[in-house]
mmCIF file of C-alpha atoms in Angstrom:
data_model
loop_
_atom_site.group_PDB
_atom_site.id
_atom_site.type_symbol
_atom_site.label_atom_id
_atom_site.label_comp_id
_atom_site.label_asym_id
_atom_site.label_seq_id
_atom_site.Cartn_x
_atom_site.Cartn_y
_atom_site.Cartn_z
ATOM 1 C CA UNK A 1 7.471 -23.436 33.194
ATOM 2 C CA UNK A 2 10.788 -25.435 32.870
ATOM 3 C CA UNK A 3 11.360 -23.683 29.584
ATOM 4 C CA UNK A 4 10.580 -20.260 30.461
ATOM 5 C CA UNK A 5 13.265 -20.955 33.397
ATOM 6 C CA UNK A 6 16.398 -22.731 31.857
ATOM 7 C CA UNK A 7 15.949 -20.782 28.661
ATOM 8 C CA UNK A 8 13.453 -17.787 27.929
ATOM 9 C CA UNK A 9 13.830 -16.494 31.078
ATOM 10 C CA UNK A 10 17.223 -15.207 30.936
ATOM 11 C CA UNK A 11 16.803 -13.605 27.326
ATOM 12 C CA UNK A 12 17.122 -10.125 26.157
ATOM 13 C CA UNK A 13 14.930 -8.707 23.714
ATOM 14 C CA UNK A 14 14.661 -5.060 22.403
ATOM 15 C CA UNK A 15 16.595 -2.448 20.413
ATOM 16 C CA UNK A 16 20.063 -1.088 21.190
ATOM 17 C CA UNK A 17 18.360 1.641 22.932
ATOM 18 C CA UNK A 18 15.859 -0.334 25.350
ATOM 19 C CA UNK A 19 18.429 -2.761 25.896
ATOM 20 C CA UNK A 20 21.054 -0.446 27.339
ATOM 21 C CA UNK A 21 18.612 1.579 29.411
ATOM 22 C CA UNK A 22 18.340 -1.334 31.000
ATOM 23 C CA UNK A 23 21.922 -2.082 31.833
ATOM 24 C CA UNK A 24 22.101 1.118 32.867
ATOM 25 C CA UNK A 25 19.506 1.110 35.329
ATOM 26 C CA UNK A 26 21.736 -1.112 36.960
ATOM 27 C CA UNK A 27 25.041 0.272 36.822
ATOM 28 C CA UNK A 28 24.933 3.597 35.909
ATOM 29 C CA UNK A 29 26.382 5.337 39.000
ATOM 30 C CA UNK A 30 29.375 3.266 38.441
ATOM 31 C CA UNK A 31 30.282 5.485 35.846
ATOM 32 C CA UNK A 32 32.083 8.613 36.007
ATOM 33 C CA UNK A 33 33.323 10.927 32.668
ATOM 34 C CA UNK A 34 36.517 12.376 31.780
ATOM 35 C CA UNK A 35 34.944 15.792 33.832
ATOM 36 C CA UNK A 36 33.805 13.654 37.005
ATOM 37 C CA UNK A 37 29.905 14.125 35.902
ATOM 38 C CA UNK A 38 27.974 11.143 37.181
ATOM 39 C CA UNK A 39 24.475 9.973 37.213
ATOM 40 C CA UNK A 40 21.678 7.790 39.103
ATOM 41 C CA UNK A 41 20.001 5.118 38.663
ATOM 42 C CA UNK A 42 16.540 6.795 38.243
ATOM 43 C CA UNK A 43 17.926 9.410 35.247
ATOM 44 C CA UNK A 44 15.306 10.363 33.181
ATOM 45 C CA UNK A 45 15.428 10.396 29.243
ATOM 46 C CA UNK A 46 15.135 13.372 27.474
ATOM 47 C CA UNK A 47 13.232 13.556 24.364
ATOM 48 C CA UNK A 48 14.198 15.278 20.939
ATOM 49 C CA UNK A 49 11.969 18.392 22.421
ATOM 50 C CA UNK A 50 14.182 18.401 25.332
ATOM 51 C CA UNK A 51 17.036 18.361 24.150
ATOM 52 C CA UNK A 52 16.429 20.859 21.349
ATOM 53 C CA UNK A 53 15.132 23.211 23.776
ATOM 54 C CA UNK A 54 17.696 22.663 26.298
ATOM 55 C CA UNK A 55 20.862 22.952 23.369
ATOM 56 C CA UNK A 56 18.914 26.364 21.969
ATOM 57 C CA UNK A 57 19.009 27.615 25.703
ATOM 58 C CA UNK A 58 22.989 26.775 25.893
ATOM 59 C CA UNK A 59 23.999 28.575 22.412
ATOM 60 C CA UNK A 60 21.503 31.782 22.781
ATOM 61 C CA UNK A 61 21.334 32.671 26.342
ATOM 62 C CA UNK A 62 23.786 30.862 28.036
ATOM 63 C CA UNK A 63 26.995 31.285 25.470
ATOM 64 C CA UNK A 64 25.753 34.243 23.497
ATOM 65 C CA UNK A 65 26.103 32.775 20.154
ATOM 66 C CA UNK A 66 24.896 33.647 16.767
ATOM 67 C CA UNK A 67 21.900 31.395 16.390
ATOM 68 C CA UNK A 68 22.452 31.840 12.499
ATOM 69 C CA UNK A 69 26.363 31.196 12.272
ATOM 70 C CA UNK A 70 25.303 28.296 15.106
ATOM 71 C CA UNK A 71 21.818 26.844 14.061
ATOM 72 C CA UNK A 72 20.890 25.211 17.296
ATOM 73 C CA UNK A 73 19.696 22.192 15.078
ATOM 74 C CA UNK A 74 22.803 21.872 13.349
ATOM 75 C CA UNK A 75 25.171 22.087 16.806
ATOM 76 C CA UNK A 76 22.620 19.181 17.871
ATOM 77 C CA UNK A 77 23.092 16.833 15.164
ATOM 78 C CA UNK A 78 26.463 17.752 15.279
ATOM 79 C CA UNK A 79 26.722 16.643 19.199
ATOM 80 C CA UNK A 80 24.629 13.711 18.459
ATOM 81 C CA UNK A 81 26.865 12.441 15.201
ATOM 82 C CA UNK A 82 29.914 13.218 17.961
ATOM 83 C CA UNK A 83 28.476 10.290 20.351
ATOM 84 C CA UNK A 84 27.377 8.154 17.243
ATOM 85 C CA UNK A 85 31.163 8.174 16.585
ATOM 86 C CA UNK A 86 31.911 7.337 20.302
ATOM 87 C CA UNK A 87 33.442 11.212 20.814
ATOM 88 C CA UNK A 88 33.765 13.169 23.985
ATOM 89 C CA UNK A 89 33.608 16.992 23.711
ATOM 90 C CA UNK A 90 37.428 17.006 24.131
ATOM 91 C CA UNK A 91 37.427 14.343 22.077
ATOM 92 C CA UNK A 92 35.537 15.642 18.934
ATOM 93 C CA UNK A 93 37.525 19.270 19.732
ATOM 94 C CA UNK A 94 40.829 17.363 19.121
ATOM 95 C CA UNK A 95 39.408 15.446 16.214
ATOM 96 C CA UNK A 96 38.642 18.134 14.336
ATOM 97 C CA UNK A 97 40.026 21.268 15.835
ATOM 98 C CA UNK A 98 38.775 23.849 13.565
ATOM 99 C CA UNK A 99 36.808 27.156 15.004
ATOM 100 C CA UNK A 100 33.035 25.975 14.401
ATOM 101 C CA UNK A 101 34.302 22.509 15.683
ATOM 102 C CA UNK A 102 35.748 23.825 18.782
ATOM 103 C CA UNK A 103 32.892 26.171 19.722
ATOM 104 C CA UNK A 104 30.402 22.946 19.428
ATOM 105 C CA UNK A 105 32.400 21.301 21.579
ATOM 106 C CA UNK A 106 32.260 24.212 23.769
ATOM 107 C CA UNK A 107 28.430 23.734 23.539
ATOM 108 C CA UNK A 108 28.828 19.892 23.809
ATOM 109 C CA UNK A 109 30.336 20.269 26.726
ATOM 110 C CA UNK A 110 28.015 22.680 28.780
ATOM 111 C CA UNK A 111 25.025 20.652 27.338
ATOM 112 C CA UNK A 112 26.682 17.713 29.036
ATOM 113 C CA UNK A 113 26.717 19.465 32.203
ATOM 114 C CA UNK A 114 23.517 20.453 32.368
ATOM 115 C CA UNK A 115 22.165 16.673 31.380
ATOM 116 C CA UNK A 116 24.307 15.566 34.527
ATOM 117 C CA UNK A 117 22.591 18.330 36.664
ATOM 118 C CA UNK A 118 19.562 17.120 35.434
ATOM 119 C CA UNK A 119 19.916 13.202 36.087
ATOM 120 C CA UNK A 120 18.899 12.922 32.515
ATOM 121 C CA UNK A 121 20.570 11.389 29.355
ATOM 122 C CA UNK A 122 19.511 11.868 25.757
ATOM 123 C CA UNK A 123 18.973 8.978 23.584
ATOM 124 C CA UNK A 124 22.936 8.827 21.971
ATOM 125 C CA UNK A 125 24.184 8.642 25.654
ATOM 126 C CA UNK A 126 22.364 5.789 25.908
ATOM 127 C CA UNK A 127 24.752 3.757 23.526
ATOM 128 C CA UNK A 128 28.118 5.862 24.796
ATOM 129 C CA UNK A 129 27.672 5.880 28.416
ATOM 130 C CA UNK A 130 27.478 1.485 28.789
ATOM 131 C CA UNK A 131 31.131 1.689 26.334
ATOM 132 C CA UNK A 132 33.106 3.944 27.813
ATOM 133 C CA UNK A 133 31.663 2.268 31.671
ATOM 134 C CA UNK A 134 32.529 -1.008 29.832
ATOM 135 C CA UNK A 135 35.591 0.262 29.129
ATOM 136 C CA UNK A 136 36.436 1.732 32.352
ATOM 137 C CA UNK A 137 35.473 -0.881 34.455
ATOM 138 C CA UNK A 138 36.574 -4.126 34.119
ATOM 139 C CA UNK A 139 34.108 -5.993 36.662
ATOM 140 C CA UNK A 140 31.154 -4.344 35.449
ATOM 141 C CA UNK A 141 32.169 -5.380 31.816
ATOM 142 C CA UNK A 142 32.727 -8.613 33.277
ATOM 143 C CA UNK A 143 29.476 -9.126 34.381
ATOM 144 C CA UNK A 144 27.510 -8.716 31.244
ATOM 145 C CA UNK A 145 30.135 -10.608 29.049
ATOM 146 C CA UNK A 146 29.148 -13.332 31.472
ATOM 147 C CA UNK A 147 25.581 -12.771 30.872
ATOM 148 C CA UNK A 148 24.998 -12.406 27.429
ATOM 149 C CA UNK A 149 27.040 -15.459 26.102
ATOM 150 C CA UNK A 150 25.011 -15.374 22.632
ATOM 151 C CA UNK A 151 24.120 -12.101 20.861
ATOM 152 C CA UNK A 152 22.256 -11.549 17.668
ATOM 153 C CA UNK A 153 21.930 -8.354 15.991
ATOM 154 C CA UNK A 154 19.992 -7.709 13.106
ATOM 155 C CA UNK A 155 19.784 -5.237 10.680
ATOM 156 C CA UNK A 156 23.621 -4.832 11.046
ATOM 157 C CA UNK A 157 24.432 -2.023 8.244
ATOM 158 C CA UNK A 158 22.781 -0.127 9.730
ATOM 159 C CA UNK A 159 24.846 -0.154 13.322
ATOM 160 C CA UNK A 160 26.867 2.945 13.961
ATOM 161 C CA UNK A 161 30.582 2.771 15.660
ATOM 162 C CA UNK A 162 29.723 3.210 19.130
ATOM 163 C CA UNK A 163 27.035 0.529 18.739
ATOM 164 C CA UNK A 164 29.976 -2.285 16.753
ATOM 165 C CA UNK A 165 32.409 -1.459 20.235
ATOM 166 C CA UNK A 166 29.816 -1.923 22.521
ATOM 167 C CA UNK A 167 29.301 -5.777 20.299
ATOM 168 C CA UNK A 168 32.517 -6.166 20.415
ATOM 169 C CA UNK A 169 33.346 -5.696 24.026
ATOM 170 C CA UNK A 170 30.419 -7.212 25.259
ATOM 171 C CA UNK A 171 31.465 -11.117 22.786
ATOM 172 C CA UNK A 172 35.034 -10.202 23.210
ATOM 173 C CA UNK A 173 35.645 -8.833 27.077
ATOM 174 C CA UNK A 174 37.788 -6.640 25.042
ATOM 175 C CA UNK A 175 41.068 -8.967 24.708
ATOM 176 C CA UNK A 176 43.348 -9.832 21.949
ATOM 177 C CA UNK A 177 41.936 -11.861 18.919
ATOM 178 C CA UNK A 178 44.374 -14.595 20.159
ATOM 179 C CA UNK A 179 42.707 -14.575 23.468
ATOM 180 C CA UNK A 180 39.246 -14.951 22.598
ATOM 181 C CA UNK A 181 37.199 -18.410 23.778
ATOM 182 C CA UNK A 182 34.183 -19.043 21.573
ATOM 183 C CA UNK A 183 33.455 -22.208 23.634
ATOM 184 C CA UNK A 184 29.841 -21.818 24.407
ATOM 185 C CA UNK A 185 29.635 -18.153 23.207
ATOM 186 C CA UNK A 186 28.911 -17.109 19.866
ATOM 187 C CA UNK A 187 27.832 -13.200 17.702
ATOM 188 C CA UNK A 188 25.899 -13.618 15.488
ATOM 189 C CA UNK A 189 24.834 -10.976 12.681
ATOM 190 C CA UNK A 190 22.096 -10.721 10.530
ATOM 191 C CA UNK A 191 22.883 -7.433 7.562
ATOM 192 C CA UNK A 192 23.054 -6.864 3.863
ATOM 193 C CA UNK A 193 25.032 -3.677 2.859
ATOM 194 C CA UNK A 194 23.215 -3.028 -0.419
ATOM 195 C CA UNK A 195 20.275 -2.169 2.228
ATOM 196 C CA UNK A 196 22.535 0.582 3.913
ATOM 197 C CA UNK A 197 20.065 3.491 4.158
ATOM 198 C CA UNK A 198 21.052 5.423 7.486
ATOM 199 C CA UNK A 199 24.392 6.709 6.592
ATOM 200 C CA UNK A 200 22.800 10.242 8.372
ATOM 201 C CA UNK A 201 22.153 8.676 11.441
ATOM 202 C CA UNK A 202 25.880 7.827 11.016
ATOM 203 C CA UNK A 203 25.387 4.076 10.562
ATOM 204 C CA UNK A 204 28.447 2.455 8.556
ATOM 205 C CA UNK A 205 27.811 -0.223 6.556
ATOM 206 C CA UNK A 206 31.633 -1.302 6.397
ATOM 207 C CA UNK A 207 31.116 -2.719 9.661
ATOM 208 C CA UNK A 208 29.087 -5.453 7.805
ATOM 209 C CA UNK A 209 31.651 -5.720 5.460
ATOM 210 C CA UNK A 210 34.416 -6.128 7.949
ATOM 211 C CA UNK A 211 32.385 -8.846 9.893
ATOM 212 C CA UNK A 212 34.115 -11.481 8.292
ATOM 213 C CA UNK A 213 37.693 -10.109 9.051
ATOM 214 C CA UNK A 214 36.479 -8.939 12.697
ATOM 215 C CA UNK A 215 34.595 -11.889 14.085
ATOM 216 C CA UNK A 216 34.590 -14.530 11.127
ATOM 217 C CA UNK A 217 37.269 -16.917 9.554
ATOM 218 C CA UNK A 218 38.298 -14.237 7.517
ATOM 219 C CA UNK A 219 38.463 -16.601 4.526
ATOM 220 C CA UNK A 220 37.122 -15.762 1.242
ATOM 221 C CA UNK A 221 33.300 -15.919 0.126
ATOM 222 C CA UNK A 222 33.257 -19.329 -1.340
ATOM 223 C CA UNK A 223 35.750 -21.034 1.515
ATOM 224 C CA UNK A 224 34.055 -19.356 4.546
ATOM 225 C CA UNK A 225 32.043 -21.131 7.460
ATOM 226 C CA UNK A 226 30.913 -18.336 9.122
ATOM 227 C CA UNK A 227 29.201 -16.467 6.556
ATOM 228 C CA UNK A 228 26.155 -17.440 4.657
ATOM 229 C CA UNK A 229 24.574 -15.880 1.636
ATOM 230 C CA UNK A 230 21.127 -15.648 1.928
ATOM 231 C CA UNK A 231 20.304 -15.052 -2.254
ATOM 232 C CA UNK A 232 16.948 -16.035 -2.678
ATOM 233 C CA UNK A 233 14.140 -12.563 -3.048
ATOM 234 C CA UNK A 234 10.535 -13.455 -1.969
ATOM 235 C CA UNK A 235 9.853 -9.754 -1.898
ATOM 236 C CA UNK A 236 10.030 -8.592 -5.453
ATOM 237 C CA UNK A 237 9.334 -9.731 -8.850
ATOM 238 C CA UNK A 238 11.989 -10.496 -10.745
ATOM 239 C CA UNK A 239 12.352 -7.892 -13.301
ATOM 240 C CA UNK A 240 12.229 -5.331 -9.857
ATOM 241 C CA UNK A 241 15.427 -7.443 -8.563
ATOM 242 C CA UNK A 242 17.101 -7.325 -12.287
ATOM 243 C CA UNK A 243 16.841 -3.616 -12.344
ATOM 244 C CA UNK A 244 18.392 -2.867 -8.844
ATOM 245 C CA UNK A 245 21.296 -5.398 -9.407
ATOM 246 C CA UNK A 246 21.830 -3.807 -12.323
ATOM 247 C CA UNK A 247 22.044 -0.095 -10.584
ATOM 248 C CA UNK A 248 23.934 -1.424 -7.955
ATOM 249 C CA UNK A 249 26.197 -3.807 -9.955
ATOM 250 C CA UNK A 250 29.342 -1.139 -9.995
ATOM 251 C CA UNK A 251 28.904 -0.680 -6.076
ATOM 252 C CA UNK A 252 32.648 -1.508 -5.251
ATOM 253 C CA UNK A 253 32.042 -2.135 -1.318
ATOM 254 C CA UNK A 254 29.657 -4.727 -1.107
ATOM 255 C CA UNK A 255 29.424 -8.285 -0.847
ATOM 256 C CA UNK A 256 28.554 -10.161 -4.135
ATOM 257 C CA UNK A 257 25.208 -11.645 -4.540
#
């Protein structure tokens, strides 16, 4: 019992996803977009069904668009590779700016309305809404700096841009390199960007690669501290692990192994 309550107690568990539902169960109507939406505590989550059905709804009935020059899949994955790369509908419109672009973002937006009418989020807002909160208010980011002193992530080529700011604000409470205090804190990553797989999904592996120059000593391989090569394959045979090193050899972003 003393265990569970100086130590397991207080630890967080779970994917990006479950984690950050969480946080926003508490803190949610603290937030407010760039359009004033806001949301409650007890939003609901849609589900791919949902939000299919609700994005078809916006582009065929709602804005009279060509379901075949405007796929209602595609203007989803396109909204959902927008919040992957931590874009607002203005946002994305400005990014990009061309016709199709600016019509999705037309969509993007009205589908965002109609999620805040709802009290719902889909599963991307789930990683945007806690950064841009974080980023717009300080005390709230305070808080859960506080909290989560020590973070692990693994599986971190496969994290997406939205998901490396939220890290990043959370272990850094978003100050200066010069500024930040490691005393008692630490981030620590677990990755391998050979393994990069869900580039789709619009997962980056450089952010693995840039670890070292981000968060580390930014020294080289063999002079680091704070990076260590894990080299040693208990998975495969070794004429399986000759053959992919061998395919992958001429890779030019990766980290040598």
């Amino acid at each position: 019992s003393r265990v569970y309550k100086n130590t397991i107690k207080d630890l967080w568990c779970g994917t990006f996803h479950s984690l950050l539902a969480r946080i926003l169960r508490f803190d949610i109507e603290k937030y407010q977009d760039e359009r004033g939406r806001q949301w409650k505590k007890n939003f609901s989550i849609f589900d791919e069904s949902d939000v299919q059905s609700l994005i078809k709804e916006i582009v065929v009935k709602q804005l009279n668009l060509d379901s075949k020059k405007f796929e209602p899949r595609s203007v989803r994955y396109a909204i959902s590779n927008a919040k992957n790369e931590g874009f607002s509908p203005k946002e994305y419109e400005r990014e990009y700016g061309d016709y199709k672009r600016r019509v999705i973002a037309q969509v993007y937006t009205s589908y965002q309305d109609r999620l805040a009418e709802n009290n719902a989020l889909d599963f991307d807002d789930l990683i945007l809404l806690p950064v841009r909160l974080f980023q717009q208010n300080e005390q709230v980011l305070g808080y859960w700096h506080n909290k989560f002193r020590h973070i692990l992530v693994d599986e971190y080529q496969d994290t997406n841009r939205t998901q490396y700011q939220l890290i990043s604000l959370l272990s850094t409470y978003g100050e200066q390199k010069s500024q930040w205090k490691w005393d008692n804190r630490s981030v620590f990553v677990v990755g391998d960007a050979d393994q990069s797989i869900y580039s789709f999904r619009m997962a980056d592996f450089t952010i693995l690669l840039d670890f070292q120059q981000d968060f580390g000593d930014g020294l080289e391989d063999d002079d680091t501290r704070s990076m260590v090569k894990l080299e040693e394959n208990y998975r495969s045979c070794e004429n399986i692990i000759q053959d992919a090193n061998y395919l992958i050899e001429s890779n030019t972003q990766r980290s040598e192994k």
